[in-house]
mmCIF file of C-alpha atoms in Angstrom:
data_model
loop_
_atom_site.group_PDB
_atom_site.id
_atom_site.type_symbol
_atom_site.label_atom_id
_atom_site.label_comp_id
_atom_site.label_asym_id
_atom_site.label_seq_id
_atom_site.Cartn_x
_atom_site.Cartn_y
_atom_site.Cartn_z
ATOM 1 C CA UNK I 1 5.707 26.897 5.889
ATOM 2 C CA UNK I 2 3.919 27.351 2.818
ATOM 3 C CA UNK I 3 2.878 30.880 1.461
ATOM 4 C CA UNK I 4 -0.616 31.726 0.868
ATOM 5 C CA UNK I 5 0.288 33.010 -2.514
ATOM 6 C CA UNK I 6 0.088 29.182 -4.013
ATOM 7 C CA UNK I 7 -3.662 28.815 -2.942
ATOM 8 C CA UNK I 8 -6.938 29.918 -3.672
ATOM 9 C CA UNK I 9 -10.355 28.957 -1.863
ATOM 10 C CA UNK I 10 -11.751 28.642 -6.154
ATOM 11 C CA UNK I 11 -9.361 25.821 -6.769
ATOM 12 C CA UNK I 12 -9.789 23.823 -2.932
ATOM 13 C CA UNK I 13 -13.024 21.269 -3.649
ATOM 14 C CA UNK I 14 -14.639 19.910 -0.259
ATOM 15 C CA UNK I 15 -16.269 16.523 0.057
ATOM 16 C CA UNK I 16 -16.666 15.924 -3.522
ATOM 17 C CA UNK I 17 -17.606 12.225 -4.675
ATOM 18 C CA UNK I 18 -15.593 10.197 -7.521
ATOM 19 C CA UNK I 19 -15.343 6.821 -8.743
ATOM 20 C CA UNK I 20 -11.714 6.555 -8.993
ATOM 21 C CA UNK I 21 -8.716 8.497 -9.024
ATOM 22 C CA UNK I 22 -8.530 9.154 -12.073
ATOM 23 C CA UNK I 23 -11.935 11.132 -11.999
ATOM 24 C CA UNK I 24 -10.787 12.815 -8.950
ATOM 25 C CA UNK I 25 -8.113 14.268 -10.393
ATOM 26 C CA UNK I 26 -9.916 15.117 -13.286
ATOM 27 C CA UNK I 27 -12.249 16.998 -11.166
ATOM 28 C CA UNK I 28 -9.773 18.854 -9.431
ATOM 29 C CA UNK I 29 -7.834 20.033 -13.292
ATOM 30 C CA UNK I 30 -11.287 20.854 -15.302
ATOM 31 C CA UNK I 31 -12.121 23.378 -12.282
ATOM 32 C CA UNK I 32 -7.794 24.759 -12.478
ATOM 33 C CA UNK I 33 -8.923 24.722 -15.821
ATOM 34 C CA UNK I 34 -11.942 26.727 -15.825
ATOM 35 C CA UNK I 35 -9.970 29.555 -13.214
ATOM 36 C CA UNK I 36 -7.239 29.877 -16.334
ATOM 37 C CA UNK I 37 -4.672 27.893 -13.135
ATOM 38 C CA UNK I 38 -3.096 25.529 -15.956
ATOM 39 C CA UNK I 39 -3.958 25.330 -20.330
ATOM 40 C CA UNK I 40 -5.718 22.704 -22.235
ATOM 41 C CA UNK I 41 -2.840 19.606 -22.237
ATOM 42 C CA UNK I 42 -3.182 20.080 -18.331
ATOM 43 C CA UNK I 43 -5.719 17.344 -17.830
ATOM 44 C CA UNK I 44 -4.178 14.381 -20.385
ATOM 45 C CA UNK I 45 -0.765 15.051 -19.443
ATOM 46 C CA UNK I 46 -1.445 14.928 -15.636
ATOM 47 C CA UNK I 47 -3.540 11.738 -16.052
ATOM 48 C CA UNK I 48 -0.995 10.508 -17.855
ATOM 49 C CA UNK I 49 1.858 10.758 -15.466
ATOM 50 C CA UNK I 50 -0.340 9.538 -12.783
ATOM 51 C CA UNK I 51 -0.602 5.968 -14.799
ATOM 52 C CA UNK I 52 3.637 6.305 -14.932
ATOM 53 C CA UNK I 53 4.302 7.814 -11.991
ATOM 54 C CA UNK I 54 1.712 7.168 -9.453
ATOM 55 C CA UNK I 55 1.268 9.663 -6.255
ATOM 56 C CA UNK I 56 -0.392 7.798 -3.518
ATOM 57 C CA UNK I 57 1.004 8.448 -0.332
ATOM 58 C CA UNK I 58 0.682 6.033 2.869
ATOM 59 C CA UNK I 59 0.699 8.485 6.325
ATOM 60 C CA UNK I 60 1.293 7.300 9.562
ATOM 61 C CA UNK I 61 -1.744 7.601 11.496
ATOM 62 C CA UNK I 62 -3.482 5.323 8.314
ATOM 63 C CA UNK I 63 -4.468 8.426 6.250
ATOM 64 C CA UNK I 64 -3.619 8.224 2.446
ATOM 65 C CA UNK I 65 -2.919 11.484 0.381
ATOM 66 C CA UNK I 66 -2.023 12.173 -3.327
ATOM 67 C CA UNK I 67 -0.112 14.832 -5.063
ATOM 68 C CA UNK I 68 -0.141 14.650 -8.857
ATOM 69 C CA UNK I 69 1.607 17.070 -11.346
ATOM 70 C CA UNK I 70 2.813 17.320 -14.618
ATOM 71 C CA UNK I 71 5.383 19.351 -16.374
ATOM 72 C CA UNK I 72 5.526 23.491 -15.650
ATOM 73 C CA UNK I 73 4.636 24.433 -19.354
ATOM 74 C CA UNK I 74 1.023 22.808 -18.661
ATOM 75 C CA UNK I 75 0.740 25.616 -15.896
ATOM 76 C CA UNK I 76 -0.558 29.533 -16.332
ATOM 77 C CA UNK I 77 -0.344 30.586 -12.825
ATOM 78 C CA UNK I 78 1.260 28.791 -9.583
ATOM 79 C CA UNK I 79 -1.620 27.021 -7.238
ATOM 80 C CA UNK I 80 -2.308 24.024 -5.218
ATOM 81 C CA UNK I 81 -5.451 22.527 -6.317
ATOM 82 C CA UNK I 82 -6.726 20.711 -3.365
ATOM 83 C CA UNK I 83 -10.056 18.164 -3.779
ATOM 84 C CA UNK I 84 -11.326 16.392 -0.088
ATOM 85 C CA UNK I 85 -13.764 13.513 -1.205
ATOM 86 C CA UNK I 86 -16.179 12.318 0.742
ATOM 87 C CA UNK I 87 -14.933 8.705 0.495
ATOM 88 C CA UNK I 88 -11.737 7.755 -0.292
ATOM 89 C CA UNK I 89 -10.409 6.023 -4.142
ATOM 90 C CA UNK I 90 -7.619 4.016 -4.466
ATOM 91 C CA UNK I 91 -4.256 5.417 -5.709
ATOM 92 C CA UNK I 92 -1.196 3.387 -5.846
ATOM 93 C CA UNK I 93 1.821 4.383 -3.600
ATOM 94 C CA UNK I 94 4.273 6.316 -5.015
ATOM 95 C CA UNK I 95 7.708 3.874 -5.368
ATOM 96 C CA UNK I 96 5.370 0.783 -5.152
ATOM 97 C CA UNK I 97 5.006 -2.216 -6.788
ATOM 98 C CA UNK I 98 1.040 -1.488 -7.222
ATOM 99 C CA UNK I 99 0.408 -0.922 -3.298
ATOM 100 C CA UNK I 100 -2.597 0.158 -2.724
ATOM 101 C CA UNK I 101 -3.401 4.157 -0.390
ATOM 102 C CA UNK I 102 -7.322 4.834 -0.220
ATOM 103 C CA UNK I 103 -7.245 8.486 -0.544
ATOM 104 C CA UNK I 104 -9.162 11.397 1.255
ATOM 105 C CA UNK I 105 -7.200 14.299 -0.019
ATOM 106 C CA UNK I 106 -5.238 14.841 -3.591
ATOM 107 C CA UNK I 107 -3.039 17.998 -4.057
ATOM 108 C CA UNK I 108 -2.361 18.600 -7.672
ATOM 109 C CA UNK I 109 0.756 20.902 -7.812
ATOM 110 C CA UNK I 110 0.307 23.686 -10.407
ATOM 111 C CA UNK I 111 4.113 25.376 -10.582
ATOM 112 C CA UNK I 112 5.206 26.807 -13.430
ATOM 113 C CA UNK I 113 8.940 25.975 -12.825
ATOM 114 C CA UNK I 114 10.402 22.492 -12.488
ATOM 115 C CA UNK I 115 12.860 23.339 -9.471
ATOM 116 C CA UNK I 116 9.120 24.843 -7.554
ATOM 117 C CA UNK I 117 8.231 21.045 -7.261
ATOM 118 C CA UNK I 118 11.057 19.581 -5.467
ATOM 119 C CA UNK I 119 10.576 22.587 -2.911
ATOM 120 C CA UNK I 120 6.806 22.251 -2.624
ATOM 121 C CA UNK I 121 6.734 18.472 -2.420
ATOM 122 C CA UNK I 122 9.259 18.802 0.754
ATOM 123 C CA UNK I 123 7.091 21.686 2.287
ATOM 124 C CA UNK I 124 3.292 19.112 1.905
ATOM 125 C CA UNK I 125 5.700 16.506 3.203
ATOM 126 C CA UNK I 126 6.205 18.532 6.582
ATOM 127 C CA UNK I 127 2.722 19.929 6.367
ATOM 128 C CA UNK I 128 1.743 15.575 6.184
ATOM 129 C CA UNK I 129 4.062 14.560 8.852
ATOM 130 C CA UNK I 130 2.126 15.773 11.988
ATOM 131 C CA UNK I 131 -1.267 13.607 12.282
ATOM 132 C CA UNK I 132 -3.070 17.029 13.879
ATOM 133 C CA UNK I 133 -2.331 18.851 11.076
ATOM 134 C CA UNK I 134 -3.637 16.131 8.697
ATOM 135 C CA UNK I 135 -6.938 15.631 11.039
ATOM 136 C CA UNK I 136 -7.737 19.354 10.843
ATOM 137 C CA UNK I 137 -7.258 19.233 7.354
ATOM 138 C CA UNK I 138 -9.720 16.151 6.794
ATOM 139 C CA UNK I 139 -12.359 18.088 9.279
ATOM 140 C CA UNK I 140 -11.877 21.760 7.672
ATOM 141 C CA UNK I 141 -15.428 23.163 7.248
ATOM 142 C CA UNK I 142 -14.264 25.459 4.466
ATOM 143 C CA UNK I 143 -11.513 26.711 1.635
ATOM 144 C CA UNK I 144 -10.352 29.460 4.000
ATOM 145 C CA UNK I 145 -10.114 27.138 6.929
ATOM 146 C CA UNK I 146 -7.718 24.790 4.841
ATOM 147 C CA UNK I 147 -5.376 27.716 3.477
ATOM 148 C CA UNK I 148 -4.956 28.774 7.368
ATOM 149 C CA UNK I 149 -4.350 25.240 8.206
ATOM 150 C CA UNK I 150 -1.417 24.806 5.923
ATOM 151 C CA UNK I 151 -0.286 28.151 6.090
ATOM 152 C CA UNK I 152 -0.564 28.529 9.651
#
């Protein structure tokens, strides 16, 4: 389970629109930038791994998610920034050879220590593995609603 204390309905975006990933994730670090979430190299150096590193995940039941992060001394205050877009873009699958995941939901991991990741990454992985949780999560009518849902 995942405490509440790494979420916060002002960083959670619902059915947003974007032209790639690249803007979606942008979308999701200008708004943890605006709370004071994560500083000004947030942004570049998140973008940046993403073009390195890429975070596109492939779920069972067909539904692609992303989790991008950078390093912890980009990051003020621990938070999950969450964006749900209205139409999926195309991220490549993480430990592909440029596989292609259309992508409804991107979770940008704000922790401010290294070891946080590992931990967290494990924790969205359970949270991904059952295909209810993952509908409810796509069908969420709010911020709060999605908190609960991961939270339980």
């Amino acid at each position: 389970m995942i405490e509440k204390k790494f979420f916060s309905d002002e960083v959670i975006l619902l059915d947003e629109k974007a032209v790639d990933n690249f803007s979606a994730i942008k979308l999701v670090a200008r708004n943890l930038k605006e709370k004071g979430i994560v500083n000004d190299s947030f942004e570049e150096a998140i973008l940046k791994r993403e073009k390195e590193y890429p975070t596109g995940l492939q779920l069972s039941d067909g539904v692609g998610v992303a989790i991008p992060h950078t390093d912890a001394d980009k990051v003020n205050i621990n938070q999950i920034g969450i964006v749900r877009l209205k139409e999926p873009v195309s991220f490549i699958q993480m430990g592909s050879d440029g596989q292609i995941v259309p992508v409804k939901m991107i979770f940008v991991l704000c922790l401010k220590e290294a070891h946080e990741q590992l931990d967290m990454l494990q924790n969205l992985m359970n949270v991904f593995s059952n295909s209810k949780t993952v509908s409810s999560l796509l069908n969420a009518k709010t911020a709060k609603e999605i908190i609960n849902i991961i939270c339980g």
